[in-house]
PDB file of C-alpha atoms in Angstrom:
ATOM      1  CA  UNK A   1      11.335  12.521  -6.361  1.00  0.00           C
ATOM      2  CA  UNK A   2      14.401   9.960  -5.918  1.00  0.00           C
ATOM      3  CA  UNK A   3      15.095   6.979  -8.258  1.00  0.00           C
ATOM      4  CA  UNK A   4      16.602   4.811  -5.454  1.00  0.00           C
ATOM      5  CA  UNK A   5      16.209   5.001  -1.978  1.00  0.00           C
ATOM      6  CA  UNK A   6      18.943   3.046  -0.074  1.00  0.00           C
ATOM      7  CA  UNK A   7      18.352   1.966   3.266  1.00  0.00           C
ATOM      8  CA  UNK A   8      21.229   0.653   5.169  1.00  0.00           C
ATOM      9  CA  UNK A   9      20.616  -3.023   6.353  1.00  0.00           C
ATOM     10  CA  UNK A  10      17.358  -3.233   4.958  1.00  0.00           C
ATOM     11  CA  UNK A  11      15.045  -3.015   1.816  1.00  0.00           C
ATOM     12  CA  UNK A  12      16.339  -1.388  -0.837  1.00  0.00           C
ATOM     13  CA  UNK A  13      12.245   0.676  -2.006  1.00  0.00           C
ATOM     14  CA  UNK A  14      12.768   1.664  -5.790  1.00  0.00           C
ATOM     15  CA  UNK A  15      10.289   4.085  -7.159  1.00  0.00           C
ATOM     16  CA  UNK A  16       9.033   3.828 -10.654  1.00  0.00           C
ATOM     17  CA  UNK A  17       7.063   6.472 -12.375  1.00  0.00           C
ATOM     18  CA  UNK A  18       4.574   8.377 -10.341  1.00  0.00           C
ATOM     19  CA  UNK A  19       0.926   8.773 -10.698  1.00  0.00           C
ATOM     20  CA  UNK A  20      -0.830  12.041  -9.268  1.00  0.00           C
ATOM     21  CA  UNK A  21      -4.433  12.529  -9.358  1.00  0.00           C
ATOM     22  CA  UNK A  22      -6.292  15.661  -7.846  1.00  0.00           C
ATOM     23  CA  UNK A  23      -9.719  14.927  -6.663  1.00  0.00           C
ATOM     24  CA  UNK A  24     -12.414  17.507  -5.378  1.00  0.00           C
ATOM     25  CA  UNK A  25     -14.122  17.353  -1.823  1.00  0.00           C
ATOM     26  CA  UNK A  26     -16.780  14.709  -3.412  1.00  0.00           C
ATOM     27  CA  UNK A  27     -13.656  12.550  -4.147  1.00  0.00           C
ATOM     28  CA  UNK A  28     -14.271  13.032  -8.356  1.00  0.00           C
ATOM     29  CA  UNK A  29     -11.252  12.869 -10.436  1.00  0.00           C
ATOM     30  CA  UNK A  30     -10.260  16.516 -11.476  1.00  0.00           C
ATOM     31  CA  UNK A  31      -6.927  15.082 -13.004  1.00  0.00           C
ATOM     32  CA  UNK A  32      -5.298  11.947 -13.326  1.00  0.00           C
ATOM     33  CA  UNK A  33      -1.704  11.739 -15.421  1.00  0.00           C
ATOM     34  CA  UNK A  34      -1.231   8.460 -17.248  1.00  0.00           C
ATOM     35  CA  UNK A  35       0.666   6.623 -14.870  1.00  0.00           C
ATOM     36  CA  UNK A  36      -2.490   7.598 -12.525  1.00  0.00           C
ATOM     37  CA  UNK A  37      -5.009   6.087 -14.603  1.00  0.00           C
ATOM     38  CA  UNK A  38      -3.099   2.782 -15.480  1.00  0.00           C
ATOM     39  CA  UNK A  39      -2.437   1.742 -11.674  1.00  0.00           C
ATOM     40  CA  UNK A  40      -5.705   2.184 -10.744  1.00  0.00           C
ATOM     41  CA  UNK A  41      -7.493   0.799 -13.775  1.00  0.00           C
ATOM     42  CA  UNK A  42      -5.288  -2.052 -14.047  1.00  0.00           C
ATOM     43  CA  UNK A  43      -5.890  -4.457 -15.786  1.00  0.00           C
ATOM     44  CA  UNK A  44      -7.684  -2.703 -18.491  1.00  0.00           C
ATOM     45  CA  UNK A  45      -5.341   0.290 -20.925  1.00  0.00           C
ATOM     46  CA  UNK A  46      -6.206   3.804 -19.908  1.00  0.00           C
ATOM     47  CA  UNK A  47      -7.671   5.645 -22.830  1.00  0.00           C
ATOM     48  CA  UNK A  48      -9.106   8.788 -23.925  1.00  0.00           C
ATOM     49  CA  UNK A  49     -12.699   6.694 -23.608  1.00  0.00           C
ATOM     50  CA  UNK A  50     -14.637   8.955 -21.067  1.00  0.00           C
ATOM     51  CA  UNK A  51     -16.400   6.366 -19.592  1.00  0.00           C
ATOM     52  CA  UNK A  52     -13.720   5.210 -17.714  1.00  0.00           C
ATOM     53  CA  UNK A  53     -14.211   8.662 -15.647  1.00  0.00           C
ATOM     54  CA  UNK A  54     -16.442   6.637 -13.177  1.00  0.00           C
ATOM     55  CA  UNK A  55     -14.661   3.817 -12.916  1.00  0.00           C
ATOM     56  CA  UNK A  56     -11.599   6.088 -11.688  1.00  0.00           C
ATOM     57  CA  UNK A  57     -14.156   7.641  -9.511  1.00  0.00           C
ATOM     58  CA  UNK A  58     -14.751   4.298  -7.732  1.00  0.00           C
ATOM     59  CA  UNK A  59     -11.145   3.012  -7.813  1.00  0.00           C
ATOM     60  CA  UNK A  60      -9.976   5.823  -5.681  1.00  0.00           C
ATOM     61  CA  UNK A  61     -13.482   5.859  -3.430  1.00  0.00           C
ATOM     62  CA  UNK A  62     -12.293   2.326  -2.470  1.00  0.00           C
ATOM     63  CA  UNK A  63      -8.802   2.957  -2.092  1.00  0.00           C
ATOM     64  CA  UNK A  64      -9.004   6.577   0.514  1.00  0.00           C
ATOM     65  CA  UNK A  65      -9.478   5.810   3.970  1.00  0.00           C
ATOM     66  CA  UNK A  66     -12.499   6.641   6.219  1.00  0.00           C
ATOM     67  CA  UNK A  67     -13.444   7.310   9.586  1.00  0.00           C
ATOM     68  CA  UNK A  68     -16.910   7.000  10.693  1.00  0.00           C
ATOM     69  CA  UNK A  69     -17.842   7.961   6.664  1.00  0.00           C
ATOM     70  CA  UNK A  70     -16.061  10.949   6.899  1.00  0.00           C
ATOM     71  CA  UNK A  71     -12.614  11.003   4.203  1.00  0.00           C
ATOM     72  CA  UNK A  72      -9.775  11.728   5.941  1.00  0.00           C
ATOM     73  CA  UNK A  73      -7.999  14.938   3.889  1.00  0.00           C
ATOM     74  CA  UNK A  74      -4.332  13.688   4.972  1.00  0.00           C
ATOM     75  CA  UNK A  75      -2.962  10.399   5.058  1.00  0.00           C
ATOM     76  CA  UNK A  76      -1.000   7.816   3.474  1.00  0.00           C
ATOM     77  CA  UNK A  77      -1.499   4.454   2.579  1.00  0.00           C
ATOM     78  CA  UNK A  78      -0.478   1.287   1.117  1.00  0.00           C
ATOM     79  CA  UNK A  79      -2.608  -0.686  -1.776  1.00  0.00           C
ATOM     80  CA  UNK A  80      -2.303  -3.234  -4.071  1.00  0.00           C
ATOM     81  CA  UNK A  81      -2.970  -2.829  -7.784  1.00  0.00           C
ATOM     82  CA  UNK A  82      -2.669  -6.643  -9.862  1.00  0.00           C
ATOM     83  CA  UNK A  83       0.300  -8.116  -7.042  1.00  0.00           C
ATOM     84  CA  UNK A  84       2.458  -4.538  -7.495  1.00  0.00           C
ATOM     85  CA  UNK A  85       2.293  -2.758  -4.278  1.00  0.00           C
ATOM     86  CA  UNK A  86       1.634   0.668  -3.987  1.00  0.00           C
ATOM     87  CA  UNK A  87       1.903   3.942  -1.746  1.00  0.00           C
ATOM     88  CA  UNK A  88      -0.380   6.433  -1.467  1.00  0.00           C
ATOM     89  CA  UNK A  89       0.320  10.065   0.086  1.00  0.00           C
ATOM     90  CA  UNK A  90      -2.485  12.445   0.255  1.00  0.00           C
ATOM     91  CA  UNK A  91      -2.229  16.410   0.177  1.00  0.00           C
ATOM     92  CA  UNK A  92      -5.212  18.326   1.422  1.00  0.00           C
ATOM     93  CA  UNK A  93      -5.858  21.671   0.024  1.00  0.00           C
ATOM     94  CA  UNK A  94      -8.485  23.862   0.964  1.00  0.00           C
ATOM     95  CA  UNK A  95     -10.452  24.690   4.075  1.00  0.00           C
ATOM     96  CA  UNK A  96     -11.445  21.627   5.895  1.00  0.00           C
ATOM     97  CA  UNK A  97     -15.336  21.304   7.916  1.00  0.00           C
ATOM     98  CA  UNK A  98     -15.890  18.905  10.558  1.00  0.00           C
ATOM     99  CA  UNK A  99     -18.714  17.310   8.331  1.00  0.00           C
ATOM    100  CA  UNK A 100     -16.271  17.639   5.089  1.00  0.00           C
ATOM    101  CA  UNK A 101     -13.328  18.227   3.537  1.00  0.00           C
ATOM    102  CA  UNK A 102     -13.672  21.503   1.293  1.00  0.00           C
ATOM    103  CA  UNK A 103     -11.195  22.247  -1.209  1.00  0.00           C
ATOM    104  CA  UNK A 104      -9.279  20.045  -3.714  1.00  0.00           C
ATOM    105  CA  UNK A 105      -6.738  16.706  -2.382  1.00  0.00           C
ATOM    106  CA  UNK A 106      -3.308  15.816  -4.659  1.00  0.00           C
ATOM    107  CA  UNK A 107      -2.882  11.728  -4.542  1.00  0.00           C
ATOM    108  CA  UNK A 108       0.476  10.884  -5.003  1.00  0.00           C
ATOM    109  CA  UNK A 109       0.847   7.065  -6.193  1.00  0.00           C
ATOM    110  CA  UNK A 110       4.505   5.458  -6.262  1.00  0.00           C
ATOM    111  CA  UNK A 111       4.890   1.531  -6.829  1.00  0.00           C
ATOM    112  CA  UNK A 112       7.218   0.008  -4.201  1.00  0.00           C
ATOM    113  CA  UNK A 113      10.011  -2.762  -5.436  1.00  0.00           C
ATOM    114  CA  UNK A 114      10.813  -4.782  -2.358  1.00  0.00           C
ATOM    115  CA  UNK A 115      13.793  -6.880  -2.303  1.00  0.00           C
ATOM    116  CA  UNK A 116      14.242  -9.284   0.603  1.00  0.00           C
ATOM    117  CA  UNK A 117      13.782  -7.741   3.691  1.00  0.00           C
ATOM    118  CA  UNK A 118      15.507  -7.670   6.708  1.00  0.00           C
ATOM    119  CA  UNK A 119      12.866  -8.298   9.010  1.00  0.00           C
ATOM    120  CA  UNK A 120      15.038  -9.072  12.355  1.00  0.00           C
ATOM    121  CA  UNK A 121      14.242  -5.709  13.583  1.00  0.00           C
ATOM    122  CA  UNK A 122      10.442  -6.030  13.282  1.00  0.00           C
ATOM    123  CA  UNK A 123      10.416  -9.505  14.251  1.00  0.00           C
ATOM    124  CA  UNK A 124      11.967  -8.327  17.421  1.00  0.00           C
ATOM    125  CA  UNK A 125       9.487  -5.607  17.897  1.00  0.00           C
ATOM    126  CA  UNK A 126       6.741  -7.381  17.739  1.00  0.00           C
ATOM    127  CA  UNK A 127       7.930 -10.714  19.049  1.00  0.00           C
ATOM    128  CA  UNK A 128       7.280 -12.712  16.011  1.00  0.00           C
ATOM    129  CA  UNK A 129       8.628 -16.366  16.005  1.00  0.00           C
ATOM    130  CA  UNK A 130      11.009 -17.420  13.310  1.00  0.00           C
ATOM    131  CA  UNK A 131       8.262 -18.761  11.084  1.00  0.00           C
ATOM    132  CA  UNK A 132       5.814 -15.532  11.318  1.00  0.00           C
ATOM    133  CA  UNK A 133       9.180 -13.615   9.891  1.00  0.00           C
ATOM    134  CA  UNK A 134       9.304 -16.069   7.661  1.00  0.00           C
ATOM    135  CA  UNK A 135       6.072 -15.561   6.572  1.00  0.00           C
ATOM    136  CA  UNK A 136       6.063 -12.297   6.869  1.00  0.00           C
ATOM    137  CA  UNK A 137       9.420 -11.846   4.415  1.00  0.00           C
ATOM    138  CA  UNK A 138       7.522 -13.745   1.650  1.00  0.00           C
ATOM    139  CA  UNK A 139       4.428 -11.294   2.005  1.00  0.00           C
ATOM    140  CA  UNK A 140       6.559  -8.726   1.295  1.00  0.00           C
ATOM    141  CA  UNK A 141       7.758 -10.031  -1.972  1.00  0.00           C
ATOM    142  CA  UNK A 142       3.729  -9.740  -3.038  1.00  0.00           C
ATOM    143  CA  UNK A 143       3.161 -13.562  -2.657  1.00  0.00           C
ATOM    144  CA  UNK A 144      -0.143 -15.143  -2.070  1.00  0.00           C
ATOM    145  CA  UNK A 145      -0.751 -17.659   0.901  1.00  0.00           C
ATOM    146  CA  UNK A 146      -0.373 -20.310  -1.673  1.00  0.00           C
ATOM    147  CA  UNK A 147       2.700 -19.100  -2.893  1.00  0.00           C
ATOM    148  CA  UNK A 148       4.083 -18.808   0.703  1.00  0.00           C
ATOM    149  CA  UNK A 149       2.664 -22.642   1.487  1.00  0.00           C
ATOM    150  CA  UNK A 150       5.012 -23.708  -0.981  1.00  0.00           C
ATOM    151  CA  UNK A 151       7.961 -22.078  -0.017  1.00  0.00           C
ATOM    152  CA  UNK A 152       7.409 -23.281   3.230  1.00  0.00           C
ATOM    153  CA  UNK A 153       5.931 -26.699   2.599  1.00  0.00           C
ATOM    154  CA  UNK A 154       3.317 -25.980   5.119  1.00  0.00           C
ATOM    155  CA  UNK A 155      -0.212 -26.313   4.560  1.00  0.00           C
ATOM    156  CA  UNK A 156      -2.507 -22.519   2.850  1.00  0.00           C
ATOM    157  CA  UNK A 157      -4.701 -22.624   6.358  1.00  0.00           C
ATOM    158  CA  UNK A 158      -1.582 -22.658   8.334  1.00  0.00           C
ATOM    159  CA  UNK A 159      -0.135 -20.019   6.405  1.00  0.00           C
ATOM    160  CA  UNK A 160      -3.809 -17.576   7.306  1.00  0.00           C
ATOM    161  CA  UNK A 161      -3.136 -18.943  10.757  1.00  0.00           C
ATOM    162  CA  UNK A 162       0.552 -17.705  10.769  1.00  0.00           C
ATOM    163  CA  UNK A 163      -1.013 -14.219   8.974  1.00  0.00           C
ATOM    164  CA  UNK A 164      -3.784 -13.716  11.704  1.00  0.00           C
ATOM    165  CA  UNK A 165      -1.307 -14.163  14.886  1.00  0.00           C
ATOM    166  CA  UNK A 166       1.350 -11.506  12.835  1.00  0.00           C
ATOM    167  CA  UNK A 167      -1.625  -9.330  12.297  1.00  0.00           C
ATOM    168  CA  UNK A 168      -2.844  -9.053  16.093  1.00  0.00           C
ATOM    169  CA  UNK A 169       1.010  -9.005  17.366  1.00  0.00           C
ATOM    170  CA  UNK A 170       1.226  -5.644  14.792  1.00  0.00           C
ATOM    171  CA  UNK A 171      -2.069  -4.300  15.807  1.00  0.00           C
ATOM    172  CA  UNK A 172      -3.531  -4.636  12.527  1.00  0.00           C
ATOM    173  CA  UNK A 173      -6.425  -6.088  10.188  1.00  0.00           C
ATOM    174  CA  UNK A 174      -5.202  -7.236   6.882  1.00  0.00           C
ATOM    175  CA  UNK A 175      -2.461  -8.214   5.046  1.00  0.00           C
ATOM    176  CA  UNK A 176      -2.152  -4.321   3.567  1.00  0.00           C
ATOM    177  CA  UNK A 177      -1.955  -3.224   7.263  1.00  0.00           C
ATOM    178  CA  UNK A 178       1.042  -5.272   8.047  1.00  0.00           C
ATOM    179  CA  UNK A 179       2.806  -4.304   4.679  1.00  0.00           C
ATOM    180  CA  UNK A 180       1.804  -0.598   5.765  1.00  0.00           C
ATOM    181  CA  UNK A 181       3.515  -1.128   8.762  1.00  0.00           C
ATOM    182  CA  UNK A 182       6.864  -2.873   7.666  1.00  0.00           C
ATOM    183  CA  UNK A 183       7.302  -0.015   4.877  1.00  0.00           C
ATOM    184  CA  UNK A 184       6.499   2.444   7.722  1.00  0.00           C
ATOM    185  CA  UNK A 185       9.509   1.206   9.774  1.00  0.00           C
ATOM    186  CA  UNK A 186      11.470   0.569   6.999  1.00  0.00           C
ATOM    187  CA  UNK A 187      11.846   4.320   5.480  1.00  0.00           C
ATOM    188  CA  UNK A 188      11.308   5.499   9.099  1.00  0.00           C
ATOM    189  CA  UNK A 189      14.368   3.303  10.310  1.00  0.00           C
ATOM    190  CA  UNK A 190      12.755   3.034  14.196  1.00  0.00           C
ATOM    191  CA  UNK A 191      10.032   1.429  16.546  1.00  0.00           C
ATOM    192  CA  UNK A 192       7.413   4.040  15.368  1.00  0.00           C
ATOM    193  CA  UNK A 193       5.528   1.848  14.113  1.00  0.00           C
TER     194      UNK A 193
END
């Protein structure tokens, strides 16, 4: 794993320590390492108390992504864990099933550090106006719409308003979604997003 990964004209993503978990096809916690468990139990102190077992179990039931009720064995994602955001690679392992996945699934966990974005790239893209960047700058420095009212002396409803329009120009459904989808073209350095 890198320390630092510098991308020219753009956020500069550094990546902390890295929690891995390996679930089984019924999405149960085989292994967690520490860093694991305190991301995902956050706020409370990972311990060796084993009934926090199930309340790993449903972090990371919330957190995977589904289609139709089915896990999907492969994907990545981000999440949020207290205001620190988060990405989320998955690893399949085994023999997938149309009904199920079979086999074992590595989660890979790595906390993102945004700086200021340049977001002149992706504003272009999607045809944001100079106040949805705006708006959408301050989202990625992990700030609530409160936060970003204030920065922009606008009203908290204007600020969801702003949020809604950036999340149907991106083709998305929450704020997550658009994060997901800055980071995306941010270490992918094009339009694929």
């Amino acid at each position: 794993m890198r320390a630092r990964a510098s991308l020219p004209g753009k956020a500069v993503a550094q990546r902390t320590a890295v929690g891995f978990l390996l679930i089984d096809s019924l999405e149960r916690p085989i292994y967690a390492n520490t860093e694991a468990a305190r991301i995902l139990l956050y706020p409370a102190k990972p311990g060796d108390d084993s009934s926090l077992e199930p309340l790993l179990g449903n972090k990371i039931r919330a957190m995977l992504p589904q289609s139709n009720g089915v896990p999907q064995p492969d994907f990545h994602t981000v999440f949020l864990s207290g205001k620190r955001h988060y990405l989320c690679q998955a690893f399949h392992f085994g023999t997938p099933s149309t009904a199920s996945a079979q086999g074992n699934t590595a989660l890979v966990l790595e906390r993102i550090v945004q700086r200021r974005l340049d977001t002149s790239a992706i504003a272009q893209q999607f045809a944001l106006t100079p106040r949805e960047q705006e708006t959408t700058e301050l989202l990625m420095l992990g700030l609530s719409s409160k936060e970003i009212a204030s920065r922009m002396s606008i009203s908290p409803n204007t600020v969801k308003a702003f949020l809604r329009l950036i999340m149907v120009k991106m083709g998305v459904t929450s704020r997550s979604g658009v994060v997901g989808k800055i980071l995306a073209h941010a270490v992918g350095g094009g339009p694929k997003v």
